[in-house]
């Protein structure tokens, strides 16, 4: 029997693309390395020095651990938290009755090395922000590595740049260490490993994602089970699951050390989420908020989903099985989000946040289906891609372009910026358009085209 498309052996798969006459292996790292350095520099230069308390409280906990080795800081040492009228949002009680910072284990653990190296005696958000910038630059680079052997570096590089600068991977995940910093990295890592048939690595990257958000385990589970079902190979799901459970066990060790409890959800008051889940499942308005609300709706911030949607439908059957499973996992995750949390996601961030995982889950499938665009879609692709970068850039570069959570249905941060800070917006949009034009010219330069096309794939 012939192997199914998307089988585990990269060289045996009919839909796998093998390079012919590609540059030497050492040279293949030039473009990914250049991309990582470029994205890391831009991200690093634009990190927030005054991030949301969601991120800043995790920085505080990580800074305290790096300085003292004690997982429970003195909350009064952090006035931003101690004097906050909704301080209980970011605090939990340990098993021995002390107040501790309550955040996902991953967002605290991720910043500890940076604060050990750069922390100093006073808390600053910069080491945490630089950590987010480096992790997110790694996400973008992994996305390039995922795509280039399938569609070639010349097509993969613009897709990676669009993920980097046309989504809140820039304005949220790279701005400070949010849960999405880790979930996005884990999702792209799962896709990269699945494309290469490395199922233990899929589980490990899934573990990274659940360290960011515990219910991101659903993405890992749907991906592993979906591919195992498609290939009639249950061992795939077992390997993915065992590796992910190992990271879950490590997460329980962390919460035991930090909060005195083995429950991996100890960093949150889980009852705040699960208590209203039954009602949340039926809250249609909340689900609509993820899509159409003025400041959190995907249709406002990610119009490329509309442009690429028909291509995804046309090309769905020809996609690798892992990319189909990942896309479905993203939908399942968003539905779970809608049952557990409000679509608005709080205050003090720019763009959408709680639906970023869906966009990252869809990104490989959308990139692989882009060649199925019709004539009208091809005409719209470039202008809408530029528009998406222009929408994201102002709030990624500067703080303060925020909409209060009470107003997210009818106010949009980008449009508000033109009302409140028109001169600043004009400069930022003009600079963004100039940067996009320069990058487009660079990618069309003959020498660059030759470099990228030298790494083009040919059918195996």
CSV table of C-alpha atoms in Angstrom, one decimal:
chain,number,residue,atom,x,y,z
A,1,UNK,CA,0.0,0.0,0.0
A,2,UNK,CA,1.3,3.4,-0.9
A,3,UNK,CA,2.2,5.7,2.0
A,4,UNK,CA,-0.2,8.5,2.8
A,5,UNK,CA,0.8,12.0,2.0
A,6,UNK,CA,2.5,13.5,5.0
A,7,UNK,CA,4.0,10.3,6.3
A,8,UNK,CA,6.7,10.3,8.9
A,9,UNK,CA,9.7,9.6,6.6
A,10,UNK,CA,10.6,13.0,5.0
A,11,UNK,CA,12.3,11.5,2.1
A,12,UNK,CA,9.5,9.0,1.3
A,13,UNK,CA,6.6,11.4,1.3
A,14,UNK,CA,5.2,12.3,-2.1
A,15,UNK,CA,4.3,15.9,-1.0
A,16,UNK,CA,7.7,16.5,0.6
A,17,UNK,CA,10.0,18.7,-1.4
A,18,UNK,CA,13.7,17.9,-1.7
A,19,UNK,CA,16.3,20.5,-2.6
A,20,UNK,CA,18.3,19.9,-5.8
A,21,UNK,CA,21.6,21.7,-6.1
A,22,UNK,CA,21.0,23.6,-2.9
A,23,UNK,CA,23.8,25.6,-1.3
A,24,UNK,CA,26.1,23.8,1.1
A,25,UNK,CA,24.6,23.0,4.4
A,26,UNK,CA,26.6,25.7,6.2
A,27,UNK,CA,25.2,28.3,3.8
A,28,UNK,CA,21.6,27.3,4.5
A,29,UNK,CA,21.9,29.0,7.9
A,30,UNK,CA,22.7,32.4,6.4
A,31,UNK,CA,19.1,33.4,5.8
A,32,UNK,CA,17.6,32.0,9.1
A,33,UNK,CA,20.5,33.6,11.0
A,34,UNK,CA,20.0,36.9,9.3
A,35,UNK,CA,16.2,36.7,9.9
A,36,UNK,CA,16.7,35.9,13.6
A,37,UNK,CA,19.1,38.8,14.1
A,38,UNK,CA,16.9,41.3,12.2
A,39,UNK,CA,13.7,40.3,14.1
A,40,UNK,CA,15.5,40.1,17.5
A,41,UNK,CA,16.9,43.6,17.0
A,42,UNK,CA,13.6,45.1,16.0
A,43,UNK,CA,11.8,43.3,18.8
A,44,UNK,CA,14.4,44.2,21.3
A,45,UNK,CA,14.4,47.9,20.3
A,46,UNK,CA,10.6,48.1,20.8
A,47,UNK,CA,10.0,46.1,24.0
A,48,UNK,CA,7.8,47.9,26.6
A,49,UNK,CA,9.4,49.5,29.6
A,50,UNK,CA,6.0,49.7,31.3
A,51,UNK,CA,4.1,46.5,30.3
A,52,UNK,CA,0.8,45.3,31.5
A,53,UNK,CA,0.7,44.1,35.1
A,54,UNK,CA,0.0,40.7,33.7
A,55,UNK,CA,3.6,40.6,32.4
A,56,UNK,CA,5.2,42.9,34.9
A,57,UNK,CA,4.1,40.8,37.9
A,58,UNK,CA,5.8,37.8,36.3
A,59,UNK,CA,8.9,39.9,35.9
A,60,UNK,CA,8.7,40.8,39.6
A,61,UNK,CA,8.5,37.1,40.6
A,62,UNK,CA,11.3,36.1,38.2
A,63,UNK,CA,13.5,39.0,39.4
A,64,UNK,CA,13.0,38.0,43.0
A,65,UNK,CA,13.8,34.4,42.3
A,66,UNK,CA,17.0,35.4,40.5
A,67,UNK,CA,18.2,37.6,43.4
A,68,UNK,CA,17.2,35.5,46.3
A,69,UNK,CA,16.3,32.0,45.2
A,70,UNK,CA,13.0,32.4,47.1
A,71,UNK,CA,9.8,31.8,45.0
A,72,UNK,CA,7.6,33.9,47.2
A,73,UNK,CA,8.4,37.7,47.1
A,74,UNK,CA,7.4,40.3,49.6
A,75,UNK,CA,4.4,41.9,47.8
A,76,UNK,CA,4.9,45.2,49.5
A,77,UNK,CA,8.2,45.5,47.6
A,78,UNK,CA,6.3,46.0,44.4
A,79,UNK,CA,3.9,49.0,44.9
A,80,UNK,CA,2.4,48.7,41.4
A,81,UNK,CA,1.0,45.4,42.6
A,82,UNK,CA,0.5,46.0,46.3
A,83,UNK,CA,-1.4,49.3,45.8
A,84,UNK,CA,-3.5,48.1,42.9
A,85,UNK,CA,-7.2,48.1,43.5
A,86,UNK,CA,-7.5,44.8,41.6
A,87,UNK,CA,-4.4,43.3,43.2
A,88,UNK,CA,-6.1,40.0,43.7
A,89,UNK,CA,-6.1,39.5,39.9
A,90,UNK,CA,-2.3,38.7,40.1
A,91,UNK,CA,-2.1,37.1,43.5
A,92,UNK,CA,-2.7,33.7,44.9
A,93,UNK,CA,-2.3,32.2,48.4
A,94,UNK,CA,0.3,29.6,49.0
A,95,UNK,CA,-0.3,26.4,50.9
A,96,UNK,CA,1.2,28.0,54.0
A,97,UNK,CA,-1.0,31.2,53.7
A,98,UNK,CA,1.4,33.6,52.1
A,99,UNK,CA,0.6,35.9,49.2
A,100,UNK,CA,2.5,35.0,46.0
A,101,UNK,CA,2.5,36.2,42.4
A,102,UNK,CA,0.0,34.1,40.5
A,103,UNK,CA,1.0,33.6,36.9
A,104,UNK,CA,1.7,30.7,34.5
A,105,UNK,CA,4.8,28.9,35.6
A,106,UNK,CA,6.4,29.4,32.2
A,107,UNK,CA,6.2,33.2,32.1
A,108,UNK,CA,8.0,33.4,35.5
A,109,UNK,CA,10.6,30.7,34.8
A,110,UNK,CA,11.4,32.1,31.4
A,111,UNK,CA,12.6,35.5,32.7
A,112,UNK,CA,14.7,34.2,35.6
A,113,UNK,CA,17.9,33.8,33.6
A,114,UNK,CA,17.7,37.3,32.2
A,115,UNK,CA,17.2,38.8,35.7
A,116,UNK,CA,20.0,36.7,37.0
A,117,UNK,CA,22.3,38.2,34.4
A,118,UNK,CA,20.8,41.7,34.1
A,119,UNK,CA,18.5,42.2,37.0
A,120,UNK,CA,20.3,44.6,39.4
A,121,UNK,CA,18.9,45.8,42.7
A,122,UNK,CA,15.9,47.5,41.2
A,123,UNK,CA,13.2,45.9,39.1
A,124,UNK,CA,13.1,46.8,35.4
A,125,UNK,CA,10.9,45.4,32.7
A,126,UNK,CA,13.7,45.4,30.2
A,127,UNK,CA,15.3,42.0,30.9
A,128,UNK,CA,11.9,40.4,30.7
A,129,UNK,CA,11.2,42.3,27.5
A,130,UNK,CA,14.4,41.2,25.9
A,131,UNK,CA,13.6,37.6,26.9
A,132,UNK,CA,10.3,37.9,25.1
A,133,UNK,CA,12.1,39.4,22.1
A,134,UNK,CA,14.5,36.6,21.8
A,135,UNK,CA,11.9,33.8,22.2
A,136,UNK,CA,9.6,35.5,19.7
A,137,UNK,CA,12.5,35.9,17.2
A,138,UNK,CA,13.1,32.2,17.6
A,139,UNK,CA,9.4,31.5,16.8
A,140,UNK,CA,9.7,33.5,13.6
A,141,UNK,CA,13.0,31.7,12.6
A,142,UNK,CA,11.4,28.3,13.3
A,143,UNK,CA,8.5,29.2,11.1
A,144,UNK,CA,10.9,30.0,8.2
A,145,UNK,CA,12.7,26.6,8.8
A,146,UNK,CA,9.3,24.9,8.8
A,147,UNK,CA,8.3,26.3,5.4
A,148,UNK,CA,11.4,26.6,3.3
A,149,UNK,CA,11.8,22.9,2.4
A,150,UNK,CA,8.2,22.9,1.2
A,151,UNK,CA,7.7,26.2,-0.6
A,152,UNK,CA,11.3,27.5,-0.9
A,153,UNK,CA,13.1,30.2,0.9
A,154,UNK,CA,11.9,32.9,-1.5
A,155,UNK,CA,8.3,32.3,-0.5
A,156,UNK,CA,8.9,31.3,3.1
A,157,UNK,CA,10.8,34.4,4.0
A,158,UNK,CA,8.0,36.9,3.3
A,159,UNK,CA,5.6,34.6,5.2
A,160,UNK,CA,7.9,34.6,8.2
A,161,UNK,CA,8.3,38.4,8.0
A,162,UNK,CA,4.5,38.8,7.9
A,163,UNK,CA,4.1,36.5,11.0
A,164,UNK,CA,6.8,38.6,12.7
A,165,UNK,CA,5.5,42.1,12.0
A,166,UNK,CA,1.9,41.7,10.8
A,167,UNK,CA,0.5,40.0,14.0
A,168,UNK,CA,0.6,40.6,17.7
A,169,UNK,CA,3.6,38.3,17.9
A,170,UNK,CA,5.3,41.8,17.7
A,171,UNK,CA,2.9,44.0,19.7
A,172,UNK,CA,2.1,41.4,22.5
A,173,UNK,CA,4.3,38.3,22.5
A,174,UNK,CA,7.6,40.1,21.8
A,175,UNK,CA,6.7,43.1,23.9
A,176,UNK,CA,6.9,41.3,27.3
A,177,UNK,CA,6.8,37.7,28.4
A,178,UNK,CA,3.1,37.0,28.1
A,179,UNK,CA,1.8,33.4,28.1
A,180,UNK,CA,1.5,33.9,24.3
A,181,UNK,CA,5.3,34.3,24.0
A,182,UNK,CA,5.6,30.6,25.0
A,183,UNK,CA,2.5,29.2,23.4
A,184,UNK,CA,3.4,30.7,20.0
A,185,UNK,CA,6.9,29.3,20.3
A,186,UNK,CA,5.5,25.9,21.3
A,187,UNK,CA,3.0,25.8,18.5
A,188,UNK,CA,5.5,26.6,15.7
A,189,UNK,CA,7.9,24.2,17.3
A,190,UNK,CA,5.2,21.5,17.3
A,191,UNK,CA,4.6,22.2,13.6
A,192,UNK,CA,8.3,22.1,12.7
A,193,UNK,CA,8.8,18.8,14.6
A,194,UNK,CA,5.7,17.2,13.2
A,195,UNK,CA,6.8,18.1,9.6
A,196,UNK,CA,10.0,16.1,10.3
A,197,UNK,CA,8.3,13.2,12.0
A,198,UNK,CA,10.0,13.9,15.3
A,199,UNK,CA,7.1,13.0,17.6
A,200,UNK,CA,9.0,13.2,20.9
A,201,UNK,CA,9.9,16.8,20.0
A,202,UNK,CA,6.3,17.5,19.2
A,203,UNK,CA,5.4,16.6,22.7
A,204,UNK,CA,8.3,18.6,24.2
A,205,UNK,CA,7.3,21.7,22.3
A,206,UNK,CA,3.7,21.0,23.4
A,207,UNK,CA,5.0,21.0,26.9
A,208,UNK,CA,6.5,24.5,26.4
A,209,UNK,CA,3.1,25.7,25.2
A,210,UNK,CA,1.3,24.4,28.2
A,211,UNK,CA,3.9,26.0,30.5
A,212,UNK,CA,2.6,29.2,29.0
A,213,UNK,CA,-1.1,28.3,29.2
A,214,UNK,CA,-2.2,25.0,30.7
A,215,UNK,CA,-5.1,24.5,28.3
A,216,UNK,CA,-2.7,24.9,25.4
A,217,UNK,CA,-2.3,21.1,26.1
A,218,UNK,CA,-5.4,20.8,23.9
A,219,UNK,CA,-3.4,22.0,20.9
A,220,UNK,CA,-0.8,19.3,21.5
A,221,UNK,CA,-3.4,16.6,22.1
A,222,UNK,CA,-5.4,17.4,18.9
A,223,UNK,CA,-2.3,17.6,16.8
A,224,UNK,CA,-0.9,14.3,18.1
A,225,UNK,CA,-4.2,12.4,18.0
A,226,UNK,CA,-5.2,13.9,14.6
A,227,UNK,CA,-2.0,12.8,12.9
A,228,UNK,CA,-2.1,9.4,14.6
A,229,UNK,CA,-5.6,8.9,13.4
A,230,UNK,CA,-4.8,10.0,9.8
A,231,UNK,CA,-1.9,7.6,9.6
A,232,UNK,CA,-3.4,4.8,11.6
A,233,UNK,CA,-0.4,4.9,13.9
A,234,UNK,CA,-1.4,5.2,17.5
A,235,UNK,CA,2.3,5.2,18.5
A,236,UNK,CA,2.5,8.8,17.3
A,237,UNK,CA,-0.1,10.0,19.9
A,238,UNK,CA,1.7,7.9,22.6
A,239,UNK,CA,5.1,9.5,22.0
A,240,UNK,CA,3.6,13.0,21.8
A,241,UNK,CA,1.6,12.4,24.9
A,242,UNK,CA,4.4,10.9,27.0
A,243,UNK,CA,6.7,13.8,26.2
A,244,UNK,CA,4.1,16.4,27.0
A,245,UNK,CA,3.1,14.7,30.2
A,246,UNK,CA,6.8,14.8,31.2
A,247,UNK,CA,6.7,18.6,30.9
A,248,UNK,CA,3.4,18.7,32.8
A,249,UNK,CA,5.0,16.8,35.6
A,250,UNK,CA,7.8,19.3,35.7
A,251,UNK,CA,5.2,22.0,35.9
A,252,UNK,CA,3.7,20.3,38.9
A,253,UNK,CA,7.2,20.3,40.5
A,254,UNK,CA,7.4,24.0,39.9
A,255,UNK,CA,4.0,24.8,41.5
A,256,UNK,CA,4.9,22.5,44.4
A,257,UNK,CA,8.1,24.6,45.0
A,258,UNK,CA,6.4,27.9,44.4
A,259,UNK,CA,3.0,27.5,45.9
A,260,UNK,CA,3.3,24.4,48.0
A,261,UNK,CA,0.8,22.5,45.8
A,262,UNK,CA,1.2,19.8,43.2
A,263,UNK,CA,-1.7,21.2,41.1
A,264,UNK,CA,-0.2,22.6,37.9
A,265,UNK,CA,-3.0,25.2,37.8
A,266,UNK,CA,-1.9,26.7,41.2
A,267,UNK,CA,-0.6,29.8,39.6
A,268,UNK,CA,-4.2,30.9,38.9
A,269,UNK,CA,-7.4,30.8,40.9
A,270,UNK,CA,-8.8,28.1,38.7
A,271,UNK,CA,-12.3,28.5,40.0
A,272,UNK,CA,-12.4,32.0,38.3
A,273,UNK,CA,-12.2,30.2,35.0
A,274,UNK,CA,-13.9,26.9,35.4
A,275,UNK,CA,-16.7,28.3,37.6
A,276,UNK,CA,-18.3,30.0,34.6
A,277,UNK,CA,-17.3,27.6,31.9
A,278,UNK,CA,-20.8,26.1,31.6
A,279,UNK,CA,-22.3,29.5,30.9
A,280,UNK,CA,-19.4,30.5,28.8
A,281,UNK,CA,-20.0,27.7,26.3
A,282,UNK,CA,-23.3,29.2,25.5
A,283,UNK,CA,-22.2,32.8,25.4
A,284,UNK,CA,-22.4,33.5,21.6
A,285,UNK,CA,-21.6,37.2,22.1
A,286,UNK,CA,-18.3,36.3,23.7
A,287,UNK,CA,-17.3,34.1,20.7
A,288,UNK,CA,-18.3,36.9,18.3
A,289,UNK,CA,-16.0,39.2,20.2
A,290,UNK,CA,-13.0,37.2,19.1
A,291,UNK,CA,-13.9,37.8,15.5
A,292,UNK,CA,-15.8,41.1,15.1
A,293,UNK,CA,-15.3,43.4,18.1
A,294,UNK,CA,-13.7,46.7,17.1
A,295,UNK,CA,-10.5,46.3,19.1
A,296,UNK,CA,-10.1,42.6,19.6
A,297,UNK,CA,-11.8,41.1,16.5
A,298,UNK,CA,-9.6,39.2,14.1
A,299,UNK,CA,-11.4,40.7,11.1
A,300,UNK,CA,-10.1,44.1,12.1
A,301,UNK,CA,-6.5,43.2,12.7
A,302,UNK,CA,-6.0,40.2,10.4
A,303,UNK,CA,-7.8,40.9,7.1
A,304,UNK,CA,-5.4,38.5,5.4
A,305,UNK,CA,-7.5,35.7,6.9
A,306,UNK,CA,-10.3,36.8,4.6
A,307,UNK,CA,-8.0,37.0,1.6
A,308,UNK,CA,-6.4,33.6,2.2
A,309,UNK,CA,-9.5,31.9,3.4
A,310,UNK,CA,-10.7,30.7,-0.1
A,311,UNK,CA,-7.2,29.4,-0.9
A,312,UNK,CA,-7.3,27.4,2.4
A,313,UNK,CA,-10.6,25.9,1.4
A,314,UNK,CA,-9.4,25.0,-2.1
A,315,UNK,CA,-6.1,23.6,-0.9
A,316,UNK,CA,-7.3,21.8,2.3
A,317,UNK,CA,-7.2,18.3,0.9
A,318,UNK,CA,-3.6,18.7,-0.3
A,319,UNK,CA,-2.2,20.0,2.9
A,320,UNK,CA,0.1,17.8,5.1
A,321,UNK,CA,-2.0,16.0,7.7
A,322,UNK,CA,-0.1,17.7,10.6
A,323,UNK,CA,-1.1,21.2,9.3
A,324,UNK,CA,-4.7,20.3,9.0
A,325,UNK,CA,-4.7,18.9,12.6
A,326,UNK,CA,-2.9,22.0,13.8
A,327,UNK,CA,-5.5,24.3,12.2
A,328,UNK,CA,-8.3,22.3,13.8
A,329,UNK,CA,-6.4,22.4,17.1
A,330,UNK,CA,-6.3,26.2,16.9
A,331,UNK,CA,-10.1,26.3,16.4
A,332,UNK,CA,-10.6,23.9,19.3
A,333,UNK,CA,-8.4,26.0,21.5
A,334,UNK,CA,-10.3,29.2,20.7
A,335,UNK,CA,-13.6,27.6,21.5
A,336,UNK,CA,-12.1,26.5,24.8
A,337,UNK,CA,-10.9,30.1,25.4
A,338,UNK,CA,-14.4,31.4,24.8
A,339,UNK,CA,-15.7,29.1,27.4
A,340,UNK,CA,-13.1,29.9,30.0
A,341,UNK,CA,-12.3,33.6,29.5
A,342,UNK,CA,-13.6,36.9,28.1
A,343,UNK,CA,-12.5,37.6,24.6
A,344,UNK,CA,-11.3,41.1,25.6
A,345,UNK,CA,-8.3,39.7,27.5
A,346,UNK,CA,-7.9,42.7,29.9
A,347,UNK,CA,-6.2,46.0,29.3
A,348,UNK,CA,-2.8,47.5,28.4
A,349,UNK,CA,-1.9,45.7,25.2
A,350,UNK,CA,-2.3,46.4,21.5
A,351,UNK,CA,-4.2,44.3,19.1
A,352,UNK,CA,-5.8,40.9,19.8
A,353,UNK,CA,-4.3,38.6,22.4
A,354,UNK,CA,-6.5,35.7,23.4
A,355,UNK,CA,-6.9,34.6,19.7
A,356,UNK,CA,-3.2,34.8,18.8
A,357,UNK,CA,-2.8,31.0,19.2
A,358,UNK,CA,-5.5,30.4,16.6
A,359,UNK,CA,-3.6,32.6,14.1
A,360,UNK,CA,-0.3,30.9,14.8
A,361,UNK,CA,-2.0,27.5,14.4
A,362,UNK,CA,-3.5,28.6,11.0
A,363,UNK,CA,-0.2,30.2,9.8
A,364,UNK,CA,1.4,27.0,8.3
A,365,UNK,CA,-1.7,26.0,6.4
A,366,UNK,CA,-2.3,29.5,5.1
A,367,UNK,CA,1.3,29.8,3.9
A,368,UNK,CA,1.2,26.4,2.2
A,369,UNK,CA,-2.1,27.2,0.5
A,370,UNK,CA,-1.2,30.7,-0.8
A,371,UNK,CA,-0.4,29.4,-4.2
A,372,UNK,CA,-4.1,28.3,-4.5
A,373,UNK,CA,-5.2,32.0,-4.5
A,374,UNK,CA,-7.4,33.1,-7.4
A,375,UNK,CA,-6.6,36.1,-9.6
A,376,UNK,CA,-8.5,38.5,-7.4
A,377,UNK,CA,-6.9,37.1,-4.3
A,378,UNK,CA,-3.4,37.5,-5.8
A,379,UNK,CA,-4.2,41.2,-6.5
A,380,UNK,CA,-5.3,41.8,-2.9
A,381,UNK,CA,-2.6,39.8,-1.2
A,382,UNK,CA,0.2,42.4,-1.3
A,383,UNK,CA,-1.8,45.5,-0.3
A,384,UNK,CA,-3.6,43.7,2.5
A,385,UNK,CA,-0.4,42.3,3.8
A,386,UNK,CA,1.1,45.8,3.9
A,387,UNK,CA,-2.1,47.1,5.6
A,388,UNK,CA,-1.8,44.4,8.3
A,389,UNK,CA,1.8,45.4,9.1
A,390,UNK,CA,0.7,49.1,9.2
A,391,UNK,CA,-2.1,48.2,11.6
A,392,UNK,CA,0.2,46.4,14.1
A,393,UNK,CA,3.3,48.7,14.0
A,394,UNK,CA,2.2,51.8,15.9
A,395,UNK,CA,1.3,49.9,19.1
A,396,UNK,CA,4.3,47.6,18.8
A,397,UNK,CA,6.7,50.5,18.5
A,398,UNK,CA,5.2,52.8,21.2
A,399,UNK,CA,3.2,52.2,24.4
A,400,UNK,CA,0.0,54.0,25.1
A,401,UNK,CA,-2.2,53.0,22.1
A,402,UNK,CA,-4.6,51.1,24.2
A,403,UNK,CA,-8.4,50.8,24.4
A,404,UNK,CA,-10.1,50.2,27.8
A,405,UNK,CA,-11.7,46.8,28.2
A,406,UNK,CA,-15.1,48.4,28.5
A,407,UNK,CA,-14.8,50.0,25.1
A,408,UNK,CA,-13.4,47.2,23.0
A,409,UNK,CA,-16.7,46.6,21.1
A,410,UNK,CA,-16.9,50.0,19.5
A,411,UNK,CA,-13.4,51.6,19.7
A,412,UNK,CA,-10.2,50.5,17.9
A,413,UNK,CA,-6.7,51.4,19.1
A,414,UNK,CA,-5.4,52.1,15.7
A,415,UNK,CA,-8.2,54.5,14.7
A,416,UNK,CA,-8.1,56.0,18.2
A,417,UNK,CA,-4.5,56.8,17.7
A,418,UNK,CA,-5.3,59.1,14.7
A,419,UNK,CA,-7.8,61.0,16.9
A,420,UNK,CA,-5.6,61.3,20.0
A,421,UNK,CA,-2.0,61.4,18.6
A,422,UNK,CA,-2.4,62.2,14.9
A,423,UNK,CA,1.2,63.6,14.4
A,424,UNK,CA,2.7,60.5,16.1
A,425,UNK,CA,0.5,58.2,14.0
A,426,UNK,CA,1.5,59.9,10.8
A,427,UNK,CA,5.2,59.5,11.6
A,428,UNK,CA,4.8,55.9,12.6
A,429,UNK,CA,2.7,54.9,9.6
A,430,UNK,CA,5.0,56.7,7.2
A,431,UNK,CA,8.0,55.0,8.7
A,432,UNK,CA,6.3,51.7,8.5
A,433,UNK,CA,5.5,52.1,4.9
A,434,UNK,CA,9.1,53.2,4.1
A,435,UNK,CA,10.4,50.1,5.9
A,436,UNK,CA,8.1,47.8,4.0
A,437,UNK,CA,9.1,49.4,0.7
A,438,UNK,CA,12.8,49.0,1.5
A,439,UNK,CA,12.3,45.4,2.5
A,440,UNK,CA,10.3,44.7,-0.7
A,441,UNK,CA,13.1,46.3,-2.8
A,442,UNK,CA,15.7,44.3,-1.0
A,443,UNK,CA,13.8,41.0,-1.6
A,444,UNK,CA,13.6,41.9,-5.3
A,445,UNK,CA,17.3,42.7,-5.6
A,446,UNK,CA,18.9,40.4,-8.2
A,447,UNK,CA,21.6,39.2,-5.7
A,448,UNK,CA,19.1,38.5,-3.0
A,449,UNK,CA,16.8,36.7,-5.5
A,450,UNK,CA,19.6,34.5,-6.6
A,451,UNK,CA,20.5,33.7,-2.9
A,452,UNK,CA,16.9,32.8,-2.1
A,453,UNK,CA,16.2,30.8,-5.2
A,454,UNK,CA,19.4,28.8,-4.7
A,455,UNK,CA,17.6,27.3,-1.8
A,456,UNK,CA,14.5,26.6,-3.8
A,457,UNK,CA,12.9,23.1,-3.4
A,458,UNK,CA,12.2,20.7,-6.3
A,459,UNK,CA,9.8,17.8,-6.2
A,460,UNK,CA,11.4,14.6,-4.8
